[in-house]
mmCIF file of C-alpha atoms and ligand atoms in Angstrom:
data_model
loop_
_atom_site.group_PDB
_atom_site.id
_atom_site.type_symbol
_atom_site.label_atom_id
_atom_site.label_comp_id
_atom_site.label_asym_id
_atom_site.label_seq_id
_atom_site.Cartn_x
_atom_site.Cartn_y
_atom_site.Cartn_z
ATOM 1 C CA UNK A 20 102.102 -118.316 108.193
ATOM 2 C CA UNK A 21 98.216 -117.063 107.773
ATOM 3 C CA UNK A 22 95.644 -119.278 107.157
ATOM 4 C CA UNK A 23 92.601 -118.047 105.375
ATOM 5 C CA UNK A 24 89.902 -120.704 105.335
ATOM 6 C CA UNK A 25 87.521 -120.556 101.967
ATOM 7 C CA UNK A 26 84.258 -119.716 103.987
ATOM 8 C CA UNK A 27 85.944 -116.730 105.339
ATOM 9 C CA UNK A 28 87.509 -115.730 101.715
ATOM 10 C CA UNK A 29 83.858 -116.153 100.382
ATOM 11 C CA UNK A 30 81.653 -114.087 103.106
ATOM 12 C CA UNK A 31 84.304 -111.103 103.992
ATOM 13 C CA UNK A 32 84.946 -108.475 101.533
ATOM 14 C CA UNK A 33 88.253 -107.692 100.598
ATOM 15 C CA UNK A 34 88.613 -104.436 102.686
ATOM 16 C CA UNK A 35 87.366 -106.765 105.404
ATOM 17 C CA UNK A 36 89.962 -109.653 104.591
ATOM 18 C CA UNK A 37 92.790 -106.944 104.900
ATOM 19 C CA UNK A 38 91.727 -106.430 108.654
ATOM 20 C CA UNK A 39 92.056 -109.490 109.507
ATOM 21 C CA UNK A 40 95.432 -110.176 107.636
ATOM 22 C CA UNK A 41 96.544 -107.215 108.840
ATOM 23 C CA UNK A 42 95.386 -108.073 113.057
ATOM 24 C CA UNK A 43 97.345 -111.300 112.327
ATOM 25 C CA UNK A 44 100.399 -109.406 110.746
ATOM 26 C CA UNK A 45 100.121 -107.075 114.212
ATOM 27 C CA UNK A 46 100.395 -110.340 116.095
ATOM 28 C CA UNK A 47 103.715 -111.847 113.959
ATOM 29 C CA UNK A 48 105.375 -107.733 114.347
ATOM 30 C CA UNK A 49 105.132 -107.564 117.712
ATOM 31 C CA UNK A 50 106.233 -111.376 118.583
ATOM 32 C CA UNK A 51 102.997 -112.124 120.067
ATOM 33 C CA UNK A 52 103.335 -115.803 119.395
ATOM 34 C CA UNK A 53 107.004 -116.057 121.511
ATOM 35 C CA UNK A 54 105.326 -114.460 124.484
ATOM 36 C CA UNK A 55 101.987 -116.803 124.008
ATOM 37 C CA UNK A 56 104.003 -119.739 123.803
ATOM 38 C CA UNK A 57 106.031 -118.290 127.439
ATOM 39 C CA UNK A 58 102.676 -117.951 128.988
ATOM 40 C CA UNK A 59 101.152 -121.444 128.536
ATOM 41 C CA UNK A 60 104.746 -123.083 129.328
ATOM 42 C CA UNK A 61 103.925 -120.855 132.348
ATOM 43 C CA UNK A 62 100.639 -121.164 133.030
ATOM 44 C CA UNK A 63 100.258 -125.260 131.938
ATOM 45 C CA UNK A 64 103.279 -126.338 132.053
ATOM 46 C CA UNK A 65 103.514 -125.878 136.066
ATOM 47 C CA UNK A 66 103.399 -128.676 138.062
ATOM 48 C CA UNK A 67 102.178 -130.554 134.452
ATOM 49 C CA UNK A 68 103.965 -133.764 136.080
ATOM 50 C CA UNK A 69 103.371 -133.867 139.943
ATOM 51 C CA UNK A 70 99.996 -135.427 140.636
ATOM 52 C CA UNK A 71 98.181 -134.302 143.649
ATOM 53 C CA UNK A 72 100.753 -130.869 143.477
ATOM 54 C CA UNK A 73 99.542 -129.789 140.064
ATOM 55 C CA UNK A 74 95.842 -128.717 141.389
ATOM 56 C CA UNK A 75 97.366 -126.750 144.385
ATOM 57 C CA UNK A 76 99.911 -125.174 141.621
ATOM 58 C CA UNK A 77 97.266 -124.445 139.308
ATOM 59 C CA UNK A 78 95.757 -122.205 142.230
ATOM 60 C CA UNK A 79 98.611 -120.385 143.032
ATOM 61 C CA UNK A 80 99.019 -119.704 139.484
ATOM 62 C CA UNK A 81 95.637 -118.085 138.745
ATOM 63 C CA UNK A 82 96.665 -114.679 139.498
ATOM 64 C CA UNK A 83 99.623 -115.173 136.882
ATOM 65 C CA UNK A 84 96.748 -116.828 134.956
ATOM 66 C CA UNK A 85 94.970 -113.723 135.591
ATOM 67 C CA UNK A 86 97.153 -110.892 134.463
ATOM 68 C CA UNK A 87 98.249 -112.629 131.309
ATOM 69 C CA UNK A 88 95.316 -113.329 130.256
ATOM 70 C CA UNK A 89 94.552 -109.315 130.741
ATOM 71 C CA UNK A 90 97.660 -108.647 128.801
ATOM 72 C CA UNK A 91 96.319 -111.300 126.085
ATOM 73 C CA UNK A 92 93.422 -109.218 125.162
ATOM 74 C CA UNK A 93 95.681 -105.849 125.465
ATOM 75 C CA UNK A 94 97.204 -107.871 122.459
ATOM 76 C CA UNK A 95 94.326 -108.370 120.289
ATOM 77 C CA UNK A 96 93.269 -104.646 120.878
ATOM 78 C CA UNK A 97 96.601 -103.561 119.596
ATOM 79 C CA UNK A 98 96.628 -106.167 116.482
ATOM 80 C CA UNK A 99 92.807 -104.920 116.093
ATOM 81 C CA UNK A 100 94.506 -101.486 115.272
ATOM 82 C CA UNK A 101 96.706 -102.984 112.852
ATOM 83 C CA UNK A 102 94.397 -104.466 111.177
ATOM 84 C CA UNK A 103 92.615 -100.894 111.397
ATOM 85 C CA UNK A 104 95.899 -99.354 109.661
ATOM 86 C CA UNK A 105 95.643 -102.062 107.071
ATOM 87 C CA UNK A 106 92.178 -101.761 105.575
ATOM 88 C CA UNK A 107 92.195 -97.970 106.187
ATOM 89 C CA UNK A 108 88.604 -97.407 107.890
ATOM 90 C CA UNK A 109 86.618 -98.374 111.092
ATOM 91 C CA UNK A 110 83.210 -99.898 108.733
ATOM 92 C CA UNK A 111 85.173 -103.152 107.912
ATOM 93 C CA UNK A 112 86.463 -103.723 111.658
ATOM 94 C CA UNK A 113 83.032 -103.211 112.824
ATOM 95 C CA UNK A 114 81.612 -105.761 110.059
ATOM 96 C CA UNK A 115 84.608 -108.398 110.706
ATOM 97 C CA UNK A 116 84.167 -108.580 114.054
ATOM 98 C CA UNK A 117 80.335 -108.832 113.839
ATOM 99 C CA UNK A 118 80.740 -111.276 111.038
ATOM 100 C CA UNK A 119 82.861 -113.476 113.654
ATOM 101 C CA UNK A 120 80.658 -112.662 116.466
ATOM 102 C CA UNK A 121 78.038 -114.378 113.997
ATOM 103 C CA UNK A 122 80.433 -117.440 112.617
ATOM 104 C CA UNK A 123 80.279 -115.475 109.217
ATOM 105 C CA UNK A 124 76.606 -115.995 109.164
ATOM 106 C CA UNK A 125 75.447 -112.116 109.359
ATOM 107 C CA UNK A 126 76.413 -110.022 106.137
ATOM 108 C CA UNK A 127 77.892 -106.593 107.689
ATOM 109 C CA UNK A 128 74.394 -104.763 106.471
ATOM 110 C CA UNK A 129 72.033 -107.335 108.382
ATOM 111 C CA UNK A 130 73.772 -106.397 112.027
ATOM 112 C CA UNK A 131 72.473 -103.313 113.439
ATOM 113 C CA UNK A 132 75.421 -102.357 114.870
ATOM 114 C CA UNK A 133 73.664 -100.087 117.537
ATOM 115 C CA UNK A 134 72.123 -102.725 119.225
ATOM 116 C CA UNK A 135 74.909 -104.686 118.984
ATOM 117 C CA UNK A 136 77.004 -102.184 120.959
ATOM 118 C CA UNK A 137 74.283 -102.006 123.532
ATOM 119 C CA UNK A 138 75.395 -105.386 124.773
ATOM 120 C CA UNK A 139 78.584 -103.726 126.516
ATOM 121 C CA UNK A 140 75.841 -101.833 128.729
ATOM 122 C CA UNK A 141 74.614 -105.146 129.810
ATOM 123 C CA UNK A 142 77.924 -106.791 129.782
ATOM 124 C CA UNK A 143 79.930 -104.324 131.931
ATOM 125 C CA UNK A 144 76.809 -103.994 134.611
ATOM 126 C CA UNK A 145 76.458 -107.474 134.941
ATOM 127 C CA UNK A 146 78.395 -110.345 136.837
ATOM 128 C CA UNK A 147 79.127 -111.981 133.831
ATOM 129 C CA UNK A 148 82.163 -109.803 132.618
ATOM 130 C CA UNK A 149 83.641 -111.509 135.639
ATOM 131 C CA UNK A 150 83.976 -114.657 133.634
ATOM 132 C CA UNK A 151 85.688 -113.086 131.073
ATOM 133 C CA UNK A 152 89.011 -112.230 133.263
ATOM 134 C CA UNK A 153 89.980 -115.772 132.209
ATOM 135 C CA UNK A 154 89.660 -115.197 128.352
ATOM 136 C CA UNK A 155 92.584 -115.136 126.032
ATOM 137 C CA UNK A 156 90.282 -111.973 123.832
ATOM 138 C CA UNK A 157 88.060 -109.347 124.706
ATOM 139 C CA UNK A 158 83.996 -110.014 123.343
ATOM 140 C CA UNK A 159 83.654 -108.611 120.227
ATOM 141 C CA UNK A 160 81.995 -105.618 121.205
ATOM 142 C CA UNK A 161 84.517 -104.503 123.311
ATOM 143 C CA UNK A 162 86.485 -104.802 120.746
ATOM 144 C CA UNK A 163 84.241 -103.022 117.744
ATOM 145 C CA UNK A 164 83.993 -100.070 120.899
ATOM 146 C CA UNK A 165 88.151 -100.081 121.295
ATOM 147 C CA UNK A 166 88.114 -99.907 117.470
ATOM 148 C CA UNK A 167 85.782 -96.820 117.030
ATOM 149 C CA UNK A 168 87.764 -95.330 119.671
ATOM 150 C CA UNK A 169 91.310 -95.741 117.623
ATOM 151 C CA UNK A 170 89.320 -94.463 114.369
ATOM 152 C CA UNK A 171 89.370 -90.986 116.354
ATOM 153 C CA UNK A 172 92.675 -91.181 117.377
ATOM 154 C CA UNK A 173 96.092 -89.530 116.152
ATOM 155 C CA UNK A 174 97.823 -92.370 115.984
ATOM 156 C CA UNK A 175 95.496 -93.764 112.806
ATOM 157 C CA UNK A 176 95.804 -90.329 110.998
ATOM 158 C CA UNK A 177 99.413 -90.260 111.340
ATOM 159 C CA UNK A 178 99.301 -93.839 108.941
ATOM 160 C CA UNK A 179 96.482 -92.243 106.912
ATOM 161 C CA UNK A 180 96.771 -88.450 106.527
ATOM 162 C CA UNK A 181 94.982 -88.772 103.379
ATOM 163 C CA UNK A 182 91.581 -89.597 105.320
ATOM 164 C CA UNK A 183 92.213 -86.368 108.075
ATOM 165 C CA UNK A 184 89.451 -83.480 107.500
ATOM 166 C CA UNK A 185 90.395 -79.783 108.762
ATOM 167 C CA UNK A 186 87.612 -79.805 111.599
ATOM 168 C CA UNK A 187 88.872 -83.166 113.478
ATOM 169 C CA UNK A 188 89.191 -83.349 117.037
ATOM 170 C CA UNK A 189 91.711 -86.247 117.162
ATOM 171 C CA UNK A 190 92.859 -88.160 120.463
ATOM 172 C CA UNK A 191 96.584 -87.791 121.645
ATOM 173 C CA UNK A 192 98.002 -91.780 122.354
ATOM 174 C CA UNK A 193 97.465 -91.160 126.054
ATOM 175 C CA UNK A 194 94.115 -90.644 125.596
ATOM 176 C CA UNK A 195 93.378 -93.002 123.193
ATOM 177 C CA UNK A 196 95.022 -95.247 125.602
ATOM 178 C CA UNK A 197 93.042 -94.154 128.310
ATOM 179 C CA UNK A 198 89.295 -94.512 126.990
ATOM 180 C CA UNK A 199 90.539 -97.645 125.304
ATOM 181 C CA UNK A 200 90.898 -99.352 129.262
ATOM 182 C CA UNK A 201 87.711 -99.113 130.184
ATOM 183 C CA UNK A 202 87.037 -101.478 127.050
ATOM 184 C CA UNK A 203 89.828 -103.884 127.696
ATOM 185 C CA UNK A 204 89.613 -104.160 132.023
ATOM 186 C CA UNK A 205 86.863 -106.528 132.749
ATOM 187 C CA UNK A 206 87.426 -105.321 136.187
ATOM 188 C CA UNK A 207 86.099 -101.663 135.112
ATOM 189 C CA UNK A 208 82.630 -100.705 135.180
ATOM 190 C CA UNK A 209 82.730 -97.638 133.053
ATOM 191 C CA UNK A 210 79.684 -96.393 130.400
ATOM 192 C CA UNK A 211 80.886 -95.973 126.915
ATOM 193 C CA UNK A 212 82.999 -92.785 125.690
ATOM 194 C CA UNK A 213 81.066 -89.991 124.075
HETATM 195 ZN ZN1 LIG B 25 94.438 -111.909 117.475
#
């Protein structure tokens, strides 16, 4: 089941609406929710009952922790192209996910997108993209930059070959892959793709 709240029906535009139906539809087709639900039985349910052991659990968890959180935001990237497939163009991803980054507050022409992908220059040179190796999805402009990146890519023309022009130099999966790690690794320290 989706849940569309009525602020979020009212500020995003229906091209913008099927993004984030379709992200959520990427989550239910590729059972997203059965392996969530695994992970926190893992991750909270050890040692949930044994006082004094659960804190010494909880550390020898964190690497588990760790690496599914890292696989967590692998997810969203892949639902994020789903939701590309499903509205058919990279303009609504990058207003949806600055409309969220905003709580829905921003219209998509009041964010200059520009400056808002400059904050991945700060983020990946600074300490602070430490603290995200414990979130469940990437920031939002990792995301928008893993989005641009699938907009170029095979893979989207082969749903859309309606949209492909003669002259365009298209990524192979592997590729796409590739630049799409440097976005999704908080670990990484690598400038954005050209
Ligand atoms: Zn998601």
């Amino acid at each position: 089941m989706i849940v569309l709240n009525s602020s979020m029906v009212e500020r995003f535009t229906p091209q913008e609406l099927k993004s984030v139906i379709g992200h959520e539809c990427g989550h239910i087709h590729n059972n997203h929710g059965i392996y969530n639900i695994l992970a926190s039985l893992l991750i909270d349910g050890v040692g949930a009952s044994i006082p004094g052991v659960r804190e010494v659990l909880a550390l020898a968890s964190l690497p588990l922790r760790i690496a599914i959180q890292t696989w967590s935001r692998a997810a969203e990237v892949t639902c994020d192209r789903a939701g590309a497939l499903c509205c058919g163009e990279v303009e609504s991803i990058i207003s949806t996910q600055s409309k969220l980054l905003s709580g829905g507050l921003l219209s998509g022409h009041q964010v200059n997108v520009d400056a808002l992908l400059e904050q991945y220059d700060s983020l990946r040179t600074s300490p602070v993209r430490i603290t995200e190796m414990l979130s469940t999805h990437p920031a939002g402009v990792r995301r928008i930059l893993a989005a641009k990146e699938f907009i170029n890519s095979q893979v989207f023309y082969d749903w859309h070959p309606e949209l492909k022009a003669p002259d365009m130099h298209l990524y192979p999966k592997e590729e796409l892959d590739a630049r799409c790690a440097r976005y999704i690794s908080v670990t990484k320290n690598e400038g954005r793709g050209k």
